[in-house]
Tab-separated table of C-alpha atoms in Angstrom:
chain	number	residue	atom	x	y	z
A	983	UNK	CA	16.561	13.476	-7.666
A	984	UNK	CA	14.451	14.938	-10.429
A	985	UNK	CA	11.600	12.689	-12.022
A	986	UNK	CA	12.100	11.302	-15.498
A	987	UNK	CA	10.483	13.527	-18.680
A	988	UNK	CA	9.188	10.361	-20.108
A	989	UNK	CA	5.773	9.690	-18.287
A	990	UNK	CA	4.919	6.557	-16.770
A	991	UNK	CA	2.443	4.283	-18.933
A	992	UNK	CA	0.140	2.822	-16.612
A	993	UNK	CA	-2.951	1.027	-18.421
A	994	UNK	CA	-6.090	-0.657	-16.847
A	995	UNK	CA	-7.502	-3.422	-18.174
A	996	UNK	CA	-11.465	-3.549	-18.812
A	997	UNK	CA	-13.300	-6.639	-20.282
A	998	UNK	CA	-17.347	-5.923	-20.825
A	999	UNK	CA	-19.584	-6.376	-17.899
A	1000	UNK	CA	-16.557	-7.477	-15.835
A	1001	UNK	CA	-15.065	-4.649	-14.340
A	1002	UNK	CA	-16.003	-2.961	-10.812
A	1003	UNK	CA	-16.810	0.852	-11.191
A	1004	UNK	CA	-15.084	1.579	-7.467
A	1005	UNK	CA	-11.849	0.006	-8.529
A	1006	UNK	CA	-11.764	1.596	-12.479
A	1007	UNK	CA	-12.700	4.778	-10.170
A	1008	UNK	CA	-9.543	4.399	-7.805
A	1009	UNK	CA	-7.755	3.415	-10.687
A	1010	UNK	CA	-8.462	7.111	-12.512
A	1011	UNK	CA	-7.916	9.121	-9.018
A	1012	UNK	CA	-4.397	8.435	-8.573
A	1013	UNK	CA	-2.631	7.773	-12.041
A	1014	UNK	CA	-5.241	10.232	-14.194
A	1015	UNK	CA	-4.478	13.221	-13.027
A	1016	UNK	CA	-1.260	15.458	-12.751
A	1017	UNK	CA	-0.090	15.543	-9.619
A	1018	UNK	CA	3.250	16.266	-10.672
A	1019	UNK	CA	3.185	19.346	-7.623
A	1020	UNK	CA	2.657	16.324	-5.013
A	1021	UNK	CA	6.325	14.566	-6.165
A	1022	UNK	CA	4.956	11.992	-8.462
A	1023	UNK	CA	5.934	11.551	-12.312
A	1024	UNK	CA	3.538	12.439	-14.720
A	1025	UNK	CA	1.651	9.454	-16.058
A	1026	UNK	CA	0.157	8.669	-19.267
A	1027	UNK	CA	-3.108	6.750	-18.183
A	1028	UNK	CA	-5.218	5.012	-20.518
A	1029	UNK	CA	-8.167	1.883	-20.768
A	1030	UNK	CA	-7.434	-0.847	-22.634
A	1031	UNK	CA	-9.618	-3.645	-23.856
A	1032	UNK	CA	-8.978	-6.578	-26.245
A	1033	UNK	CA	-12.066	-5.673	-28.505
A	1034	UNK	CA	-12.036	-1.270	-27.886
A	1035	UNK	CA	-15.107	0.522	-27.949
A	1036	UNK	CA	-18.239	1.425	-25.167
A	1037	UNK	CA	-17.623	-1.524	-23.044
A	1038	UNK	CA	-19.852	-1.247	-19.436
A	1039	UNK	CA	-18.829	-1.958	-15.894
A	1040	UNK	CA	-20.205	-3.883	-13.535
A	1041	UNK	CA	-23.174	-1.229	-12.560
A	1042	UNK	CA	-23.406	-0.843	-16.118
A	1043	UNK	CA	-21.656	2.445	-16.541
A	1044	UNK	CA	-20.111	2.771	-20.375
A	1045	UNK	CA	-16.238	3.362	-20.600
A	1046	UNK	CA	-15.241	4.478	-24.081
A	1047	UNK	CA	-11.811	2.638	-24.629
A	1048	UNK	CA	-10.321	3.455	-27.515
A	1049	UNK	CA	-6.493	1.463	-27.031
A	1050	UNK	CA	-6.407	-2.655	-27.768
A	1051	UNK	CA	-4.174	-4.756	-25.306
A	1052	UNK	CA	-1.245	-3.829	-27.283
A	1053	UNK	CA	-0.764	-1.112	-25.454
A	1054	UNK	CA	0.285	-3.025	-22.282
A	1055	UNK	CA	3.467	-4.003	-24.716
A	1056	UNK	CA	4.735	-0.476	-23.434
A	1057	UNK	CA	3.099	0.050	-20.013
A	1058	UNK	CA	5.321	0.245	-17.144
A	1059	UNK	CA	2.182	-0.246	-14.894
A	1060	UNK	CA	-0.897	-2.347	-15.298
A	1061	UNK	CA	-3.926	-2.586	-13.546
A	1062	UNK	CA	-6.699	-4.888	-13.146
A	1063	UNK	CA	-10.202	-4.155	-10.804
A	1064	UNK	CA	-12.554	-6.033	-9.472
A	1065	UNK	CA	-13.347	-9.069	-12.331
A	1066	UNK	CA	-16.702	-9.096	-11.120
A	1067	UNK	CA	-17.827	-12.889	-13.055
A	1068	UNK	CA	-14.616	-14.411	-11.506
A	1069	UNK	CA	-15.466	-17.800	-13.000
A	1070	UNK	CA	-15.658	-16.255	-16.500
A	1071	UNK	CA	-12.058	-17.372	-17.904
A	1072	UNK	CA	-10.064	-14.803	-19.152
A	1073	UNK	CA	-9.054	-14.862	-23.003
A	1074	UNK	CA	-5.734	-16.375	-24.224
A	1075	UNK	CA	-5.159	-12.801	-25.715
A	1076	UNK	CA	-5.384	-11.370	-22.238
A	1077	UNK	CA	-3.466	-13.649	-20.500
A	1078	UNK	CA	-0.721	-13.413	-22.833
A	1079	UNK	CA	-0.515	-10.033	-22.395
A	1080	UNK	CA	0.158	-9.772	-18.855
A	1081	UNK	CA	2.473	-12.918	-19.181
A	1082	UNK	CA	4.743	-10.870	-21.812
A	1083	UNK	CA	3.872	-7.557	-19.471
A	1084	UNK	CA	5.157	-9.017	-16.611
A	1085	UNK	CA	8.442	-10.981	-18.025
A	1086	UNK	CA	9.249	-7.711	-19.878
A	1087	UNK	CA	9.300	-5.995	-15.701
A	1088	UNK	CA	6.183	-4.171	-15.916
A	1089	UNK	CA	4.495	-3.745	-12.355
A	1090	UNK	CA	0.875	-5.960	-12.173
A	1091	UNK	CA	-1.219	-5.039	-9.504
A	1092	UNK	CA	-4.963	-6.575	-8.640
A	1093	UNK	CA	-7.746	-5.238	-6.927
A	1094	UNK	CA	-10.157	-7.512	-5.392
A	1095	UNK	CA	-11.367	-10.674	-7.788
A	1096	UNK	CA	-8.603	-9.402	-10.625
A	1097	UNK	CA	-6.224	-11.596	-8.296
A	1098	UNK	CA	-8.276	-14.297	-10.058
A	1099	UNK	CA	-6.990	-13.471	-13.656
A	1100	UNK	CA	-3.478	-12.994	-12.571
A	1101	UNK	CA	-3.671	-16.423	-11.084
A	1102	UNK	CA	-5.385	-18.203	-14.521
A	1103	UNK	CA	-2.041	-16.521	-16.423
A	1104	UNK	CA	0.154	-18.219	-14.186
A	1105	UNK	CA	1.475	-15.194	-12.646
A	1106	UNK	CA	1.291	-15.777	-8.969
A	1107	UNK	CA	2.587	-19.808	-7.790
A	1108	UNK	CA	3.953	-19.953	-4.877
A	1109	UNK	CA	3.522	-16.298	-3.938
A	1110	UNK	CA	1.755	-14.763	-1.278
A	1111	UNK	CA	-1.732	-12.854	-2.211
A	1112	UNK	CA	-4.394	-11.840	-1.184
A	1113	UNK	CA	-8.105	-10.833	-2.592
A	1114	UNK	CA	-11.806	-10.011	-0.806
A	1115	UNK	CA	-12.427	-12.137	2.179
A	1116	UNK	CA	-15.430	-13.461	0.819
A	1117	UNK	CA	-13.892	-15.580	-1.992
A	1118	UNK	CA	-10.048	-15.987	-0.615
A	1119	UNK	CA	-11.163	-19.586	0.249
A	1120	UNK	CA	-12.760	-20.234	-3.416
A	1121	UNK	CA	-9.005	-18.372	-4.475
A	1122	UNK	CA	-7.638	-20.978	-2.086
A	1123	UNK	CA	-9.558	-23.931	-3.808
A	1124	UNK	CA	-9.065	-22.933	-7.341
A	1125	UNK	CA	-5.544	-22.387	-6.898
A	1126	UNK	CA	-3.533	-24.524	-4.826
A	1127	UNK	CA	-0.464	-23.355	-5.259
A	1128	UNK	CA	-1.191	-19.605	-3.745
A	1129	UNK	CA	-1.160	-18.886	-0.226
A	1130	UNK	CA	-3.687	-16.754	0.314
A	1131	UNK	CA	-4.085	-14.399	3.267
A	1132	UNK	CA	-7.416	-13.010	3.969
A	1133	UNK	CA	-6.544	-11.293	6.941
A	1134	UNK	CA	-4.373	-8.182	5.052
A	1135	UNK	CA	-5.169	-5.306	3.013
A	1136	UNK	CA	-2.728	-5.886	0.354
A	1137	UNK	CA	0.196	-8.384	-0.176
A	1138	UNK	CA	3.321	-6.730	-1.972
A	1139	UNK	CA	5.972	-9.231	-4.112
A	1140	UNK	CA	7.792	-6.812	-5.899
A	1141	UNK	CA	7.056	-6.659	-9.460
A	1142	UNK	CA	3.117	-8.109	-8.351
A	1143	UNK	CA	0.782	-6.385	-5.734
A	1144	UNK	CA	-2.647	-7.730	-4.692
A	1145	UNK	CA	-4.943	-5.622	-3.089
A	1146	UNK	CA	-8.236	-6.959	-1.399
A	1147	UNK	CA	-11.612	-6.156	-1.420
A	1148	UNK	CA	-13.356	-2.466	-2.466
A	1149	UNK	CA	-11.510	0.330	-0.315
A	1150	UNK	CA	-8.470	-1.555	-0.083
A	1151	UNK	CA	-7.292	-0.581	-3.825
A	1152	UNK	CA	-7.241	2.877	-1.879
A	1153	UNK	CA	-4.356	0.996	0.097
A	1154	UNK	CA	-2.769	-0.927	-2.076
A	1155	UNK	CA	-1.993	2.399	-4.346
A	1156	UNK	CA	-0.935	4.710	-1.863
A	1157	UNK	CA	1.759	2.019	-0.822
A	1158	UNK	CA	2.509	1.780	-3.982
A	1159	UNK	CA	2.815	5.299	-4.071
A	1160	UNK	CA	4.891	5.456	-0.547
A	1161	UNK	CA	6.744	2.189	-1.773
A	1162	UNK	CA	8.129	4.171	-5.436
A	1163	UNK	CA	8.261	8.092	-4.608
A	1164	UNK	CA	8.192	8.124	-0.834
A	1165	UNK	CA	5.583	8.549	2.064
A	1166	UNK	CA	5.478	12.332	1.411
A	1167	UNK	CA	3.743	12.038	-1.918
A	1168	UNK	CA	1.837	9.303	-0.391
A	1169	UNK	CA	0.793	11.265	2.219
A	1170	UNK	CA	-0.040	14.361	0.425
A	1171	UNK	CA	-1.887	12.298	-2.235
A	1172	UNK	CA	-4.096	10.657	0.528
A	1173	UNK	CA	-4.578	14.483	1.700
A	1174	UNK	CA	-5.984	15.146	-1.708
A	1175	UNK	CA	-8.109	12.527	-1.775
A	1176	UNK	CA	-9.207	13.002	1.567
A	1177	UNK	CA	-8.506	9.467	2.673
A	1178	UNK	CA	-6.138	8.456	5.664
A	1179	UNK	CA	-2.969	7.368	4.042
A	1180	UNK	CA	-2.358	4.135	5.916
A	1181	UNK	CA	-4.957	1.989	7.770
A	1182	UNK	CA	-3.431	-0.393	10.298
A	1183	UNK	CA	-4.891	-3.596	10.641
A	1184	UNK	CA	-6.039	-6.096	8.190
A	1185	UNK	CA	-9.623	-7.490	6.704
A	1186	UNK	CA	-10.067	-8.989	9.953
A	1187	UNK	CA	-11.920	-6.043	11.304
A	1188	UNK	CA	-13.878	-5.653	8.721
A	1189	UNK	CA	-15.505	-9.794	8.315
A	1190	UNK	CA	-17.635	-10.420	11.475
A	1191	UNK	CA	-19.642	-7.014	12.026
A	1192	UNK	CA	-18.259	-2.784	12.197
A	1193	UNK	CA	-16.467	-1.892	14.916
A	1194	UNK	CA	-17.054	1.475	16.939
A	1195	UNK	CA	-14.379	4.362	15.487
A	1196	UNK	CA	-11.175	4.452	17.279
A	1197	UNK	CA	-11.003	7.781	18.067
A	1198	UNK	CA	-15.080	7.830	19.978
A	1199	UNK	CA	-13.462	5.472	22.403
A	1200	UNK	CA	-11.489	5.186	24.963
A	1201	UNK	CA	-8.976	3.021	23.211
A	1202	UNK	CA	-8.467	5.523	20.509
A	1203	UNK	CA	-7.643	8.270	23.053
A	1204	UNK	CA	-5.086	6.181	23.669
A	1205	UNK	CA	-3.667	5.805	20.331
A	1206	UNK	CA	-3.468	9.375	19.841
A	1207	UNK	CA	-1.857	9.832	22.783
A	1208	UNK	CA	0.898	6.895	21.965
A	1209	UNK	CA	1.072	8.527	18.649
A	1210	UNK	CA	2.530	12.044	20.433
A	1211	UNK	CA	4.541	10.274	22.694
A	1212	UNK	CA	6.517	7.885	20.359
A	1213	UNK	CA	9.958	8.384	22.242
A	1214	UNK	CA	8.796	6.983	25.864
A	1215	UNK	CA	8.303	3.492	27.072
A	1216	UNK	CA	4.967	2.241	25.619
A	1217	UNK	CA	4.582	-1.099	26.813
A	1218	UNK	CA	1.410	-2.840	27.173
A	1219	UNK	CA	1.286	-2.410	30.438
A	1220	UNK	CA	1.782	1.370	30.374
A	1221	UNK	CA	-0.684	1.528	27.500
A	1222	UNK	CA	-3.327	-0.800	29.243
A	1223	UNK	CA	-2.889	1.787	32.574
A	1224	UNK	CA	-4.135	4.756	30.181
A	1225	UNK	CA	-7.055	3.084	28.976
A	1226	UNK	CA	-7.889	1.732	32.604
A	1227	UNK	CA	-7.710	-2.052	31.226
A	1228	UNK	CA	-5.264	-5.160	32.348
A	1229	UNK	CA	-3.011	-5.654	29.582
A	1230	UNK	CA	-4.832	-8.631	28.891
A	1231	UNK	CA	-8.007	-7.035	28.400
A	1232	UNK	CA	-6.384	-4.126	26.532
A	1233	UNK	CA	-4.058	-6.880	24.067
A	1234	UNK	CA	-7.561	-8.426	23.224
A	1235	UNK	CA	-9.918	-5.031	22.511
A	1236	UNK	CA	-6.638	-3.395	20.595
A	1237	UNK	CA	-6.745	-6.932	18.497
A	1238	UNK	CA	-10.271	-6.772	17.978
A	1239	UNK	CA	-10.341	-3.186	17.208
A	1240	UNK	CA	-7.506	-2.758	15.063
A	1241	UNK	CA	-6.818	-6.138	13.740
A	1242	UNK	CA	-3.135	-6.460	14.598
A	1243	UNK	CA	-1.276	-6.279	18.280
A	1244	UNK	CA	-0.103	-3.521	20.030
A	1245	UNK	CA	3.368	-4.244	19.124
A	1246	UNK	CA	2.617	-4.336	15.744
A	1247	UNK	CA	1.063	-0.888	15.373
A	1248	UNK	CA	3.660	0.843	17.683
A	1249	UNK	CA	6.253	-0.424	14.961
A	1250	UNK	CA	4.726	0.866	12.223
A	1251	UNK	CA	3.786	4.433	13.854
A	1252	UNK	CA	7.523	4.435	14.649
A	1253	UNK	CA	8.746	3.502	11.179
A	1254	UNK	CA	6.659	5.972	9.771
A	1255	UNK	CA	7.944	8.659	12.010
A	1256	UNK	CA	11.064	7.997	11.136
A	1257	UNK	CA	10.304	7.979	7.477
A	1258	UNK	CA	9.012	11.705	7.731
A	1259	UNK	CA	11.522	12.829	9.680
A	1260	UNK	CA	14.026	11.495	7.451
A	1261	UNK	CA	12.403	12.659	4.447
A	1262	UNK	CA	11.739	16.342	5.823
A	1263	UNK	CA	14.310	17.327	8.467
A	1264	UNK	CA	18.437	17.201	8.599
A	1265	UNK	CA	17.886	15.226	12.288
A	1266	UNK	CA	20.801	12.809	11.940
A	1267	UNK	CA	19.912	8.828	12.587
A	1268	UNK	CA	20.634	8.642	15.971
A	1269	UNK	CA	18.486	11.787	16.634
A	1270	UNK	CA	15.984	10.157	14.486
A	1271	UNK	CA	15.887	7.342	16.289
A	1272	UNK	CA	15.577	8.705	19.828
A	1273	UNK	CA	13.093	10.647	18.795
A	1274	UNK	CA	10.056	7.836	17.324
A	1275	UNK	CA	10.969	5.556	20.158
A	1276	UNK	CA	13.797	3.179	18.794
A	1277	UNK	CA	16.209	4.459	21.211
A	1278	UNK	CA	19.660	3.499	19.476
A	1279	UNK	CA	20.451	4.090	15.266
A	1280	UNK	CA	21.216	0.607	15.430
A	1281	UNK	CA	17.825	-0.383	16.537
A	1282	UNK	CA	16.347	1.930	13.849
A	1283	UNK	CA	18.858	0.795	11.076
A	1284	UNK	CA	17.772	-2.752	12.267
A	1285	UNK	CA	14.445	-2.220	11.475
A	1286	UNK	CA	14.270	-0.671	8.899
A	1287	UNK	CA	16.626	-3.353	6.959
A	1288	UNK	CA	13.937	-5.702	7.650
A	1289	UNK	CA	10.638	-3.634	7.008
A	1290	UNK	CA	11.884	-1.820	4.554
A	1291	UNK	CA	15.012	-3.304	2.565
A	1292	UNK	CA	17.061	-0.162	2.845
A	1293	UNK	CA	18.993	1.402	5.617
A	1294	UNK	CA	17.644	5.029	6.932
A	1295	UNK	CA	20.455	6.755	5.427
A	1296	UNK	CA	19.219	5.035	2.213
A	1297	UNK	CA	15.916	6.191	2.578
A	1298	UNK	CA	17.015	9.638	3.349
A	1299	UNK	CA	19.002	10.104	0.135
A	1300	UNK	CA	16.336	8.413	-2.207
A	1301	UNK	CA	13.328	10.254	-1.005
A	1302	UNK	CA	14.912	13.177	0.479
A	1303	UNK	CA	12.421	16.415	-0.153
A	1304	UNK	CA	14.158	19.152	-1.805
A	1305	UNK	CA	15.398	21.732	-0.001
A	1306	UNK	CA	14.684	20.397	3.455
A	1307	UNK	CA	15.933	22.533	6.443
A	1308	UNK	CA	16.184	21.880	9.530
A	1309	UNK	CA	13.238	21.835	11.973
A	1310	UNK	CA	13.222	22.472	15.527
A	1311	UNK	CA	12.792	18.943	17.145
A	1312	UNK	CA	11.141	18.050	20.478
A	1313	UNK	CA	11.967	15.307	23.157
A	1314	UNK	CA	8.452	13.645	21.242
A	1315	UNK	CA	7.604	11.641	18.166
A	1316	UNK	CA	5.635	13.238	15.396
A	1317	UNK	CA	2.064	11.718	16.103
A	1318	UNK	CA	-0.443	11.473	13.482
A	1319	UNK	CA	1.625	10.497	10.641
A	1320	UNK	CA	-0.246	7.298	10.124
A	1321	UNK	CA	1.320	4.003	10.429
A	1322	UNK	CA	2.684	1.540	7.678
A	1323	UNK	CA	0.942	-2.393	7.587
A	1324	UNK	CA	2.744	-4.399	9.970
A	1325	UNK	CA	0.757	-7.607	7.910
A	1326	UNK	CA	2.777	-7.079	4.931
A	1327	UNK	CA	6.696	-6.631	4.429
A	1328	UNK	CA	7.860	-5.785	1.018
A	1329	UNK	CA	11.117	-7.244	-0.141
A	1330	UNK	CA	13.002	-5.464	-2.439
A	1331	UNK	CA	12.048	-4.856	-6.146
A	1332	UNK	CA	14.309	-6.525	-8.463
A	1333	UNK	CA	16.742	-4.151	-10.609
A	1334	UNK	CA	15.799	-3.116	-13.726
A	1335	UNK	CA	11.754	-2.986	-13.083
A	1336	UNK	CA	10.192	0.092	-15.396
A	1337	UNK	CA	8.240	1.811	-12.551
A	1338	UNK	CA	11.417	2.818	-10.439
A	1339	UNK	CA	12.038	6.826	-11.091
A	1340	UNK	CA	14.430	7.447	-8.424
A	1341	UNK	CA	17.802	5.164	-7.880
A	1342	UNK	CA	16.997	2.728	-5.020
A	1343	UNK	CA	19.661	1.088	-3.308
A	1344	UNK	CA	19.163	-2.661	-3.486
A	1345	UNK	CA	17.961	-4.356	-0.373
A	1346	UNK	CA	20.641	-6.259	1.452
């Protein structure tokens, strides 16, 4: 389906001083640029600022802004970084704004501490978030109400997305991305900017101390080789007998490596697979499903209901790449088509939301 004319408005807010250069960085490499060749809309991407003018980030850089926070009375995304003095309180003005943002269905995402000024509008009781390890228990404390989860990358309710600390606005975007105009514009945005376009796993690997790279390990042979071979059994067991481990010992190093269970990560290479192959090919379901590991279309429809929110044949006709022909098809998976985050599940978007530029079946 073709993309609207009218370009998204997507806005970030800055506030002097405040602001973390990474995030304002991430923030211009994905919505300030036309990338209209990778699948997504064009966007009209802007800074705004209650008081405009040279305003400086956190490291001091100077941002000219030149639009006031009435522009987020039109923005169909909005976007707030790193609020680097958490415990300086947000204006009233602000916090208006994204209150009359929000009701009027514009998407709000956070990076980092921003899930702090979301929270002081009154934006996020009851939900699920998430923010930097370090200060998810001060989150915790100062609001009661969330339920915070350190241990993910990003937590997605719908209209709201919070992303956690630094690299993980990377994340949180491309699933946006994936989430609105399909994992092949996700994944051929991550190609241009030369970052892997899902990480599995959560915070949790990255709190205590680094872990060696997958793939110079033994364990990460592994991986790739589950990730070719999507269609066999891969039990624990099997996988465990590869990397010359008991399962016990394997379940433990794959948890400490990865920060999520073997189980977990086999699901979401296999969704993924069957997201590309969907998207690219004219495989039908049950072929589909054979072929990532699922073994029956209703174990794939099954899934994807509940990971998702859409059947595959859903999927297929909303993100469908244009033109797709059929490909010649192997008794394997497709391996190293990156996995989705088992540690979040996005429910469905309610109807009417701005950001939605293809027709998406609602969830069941």
């Amino acid at each position: 389906m073709p993309l609207p004319d009218r370009p998204l408005v997507v806005s970030t807010v800055l506030a002097d001083g405040l602001i973390g250069s990474f995030g304002l960085g991430v923030c211009h490499e994905v919505f300030g640029y036309d990338r209209r060749h990778l699948g997504l809309p064009r966007f009209d991407f802007a800074v705004v600022a209650e008081a405009p003018g040279i305003l400086r980030t956190d490291t001091g850089l100077g941002v000219l802004v030149e639009h006031d926070l009435s522009r987020l009375d039109r923005s169909d995304i909005v976007l707030i970084t790193a609020w680097e003095l958490f415990d300086h309180v947000p204006s009233e003005a602000l916090l208006d704004a994204l209150r009359a943002a929000h009701a009027r269905g514009a998407m709000i995402i956070s990076h980092c501490t921003g899930v702090f000024v979301l929270a002081a509008a009154g934006l996020l009781e009851g939900l699920r978030v998430t923010t930097h390890w370090r200060w998810a228990g001060e989150l915790a404390a100062r609001f009661p109400d969330l339920d915070v989860d350190p241990g993910v990358l990003y937590v997605d309710n719908g209209t709201i997305l919070t992303g956690a600390g630094t690299a993980a606005g990377v994340d949180t975007l491309l699933h946006l991305v994936r989430r609105e105009w399909g994992a092949a514009a996700s994944n051929a945005l991550a190609r241009e900017m030369v970052v892997p376009p899902h990480r599995d796993g959560g915070q949790a690997q990255f709190i205590d101390a680094p872990v060696a790279r997958c793939e110079d390990d033994l364990l990460g042979v592994v991986l790739e080789w589950a990730g070719a071979h999507l269609a066999e059994d891969l039990s624990v067991e099997i996988l465990a007998r590869r990397a010359l481990m008991s399962p016990r010992t394997f379940a433990r190093r794959f948890k400490a490596t990865t920060g999520t269970t073997p189980h977990a990560w086999l699901l979401g290479q296999r969704l993924s697979a069957a997201e590309t192959l969907l998207e690219g090919t004219d495989a039908p379901v049950e072929e589909i499903a054979r072929l990532v590991g699922f073994g029956t279309a209703a174990g794939l429809r099954e899934q994807f209901a509940r990971r998702r929110g859409v059947s595959p044949r859903a999927y297929r006709q909303t993100f469908r790449s244009g033109g797709a022909a059929p490909v010649q098809l192997d008794g394997h998976g497709r391996g190293g088509v990156g996995g989705d985050q088992p540690l979040v599940e996005a429910p469905p978007r309610p109807a009417g939301v701005a950001p939605r530029t293809r027709a998406r079946p609602a969830a069941r």
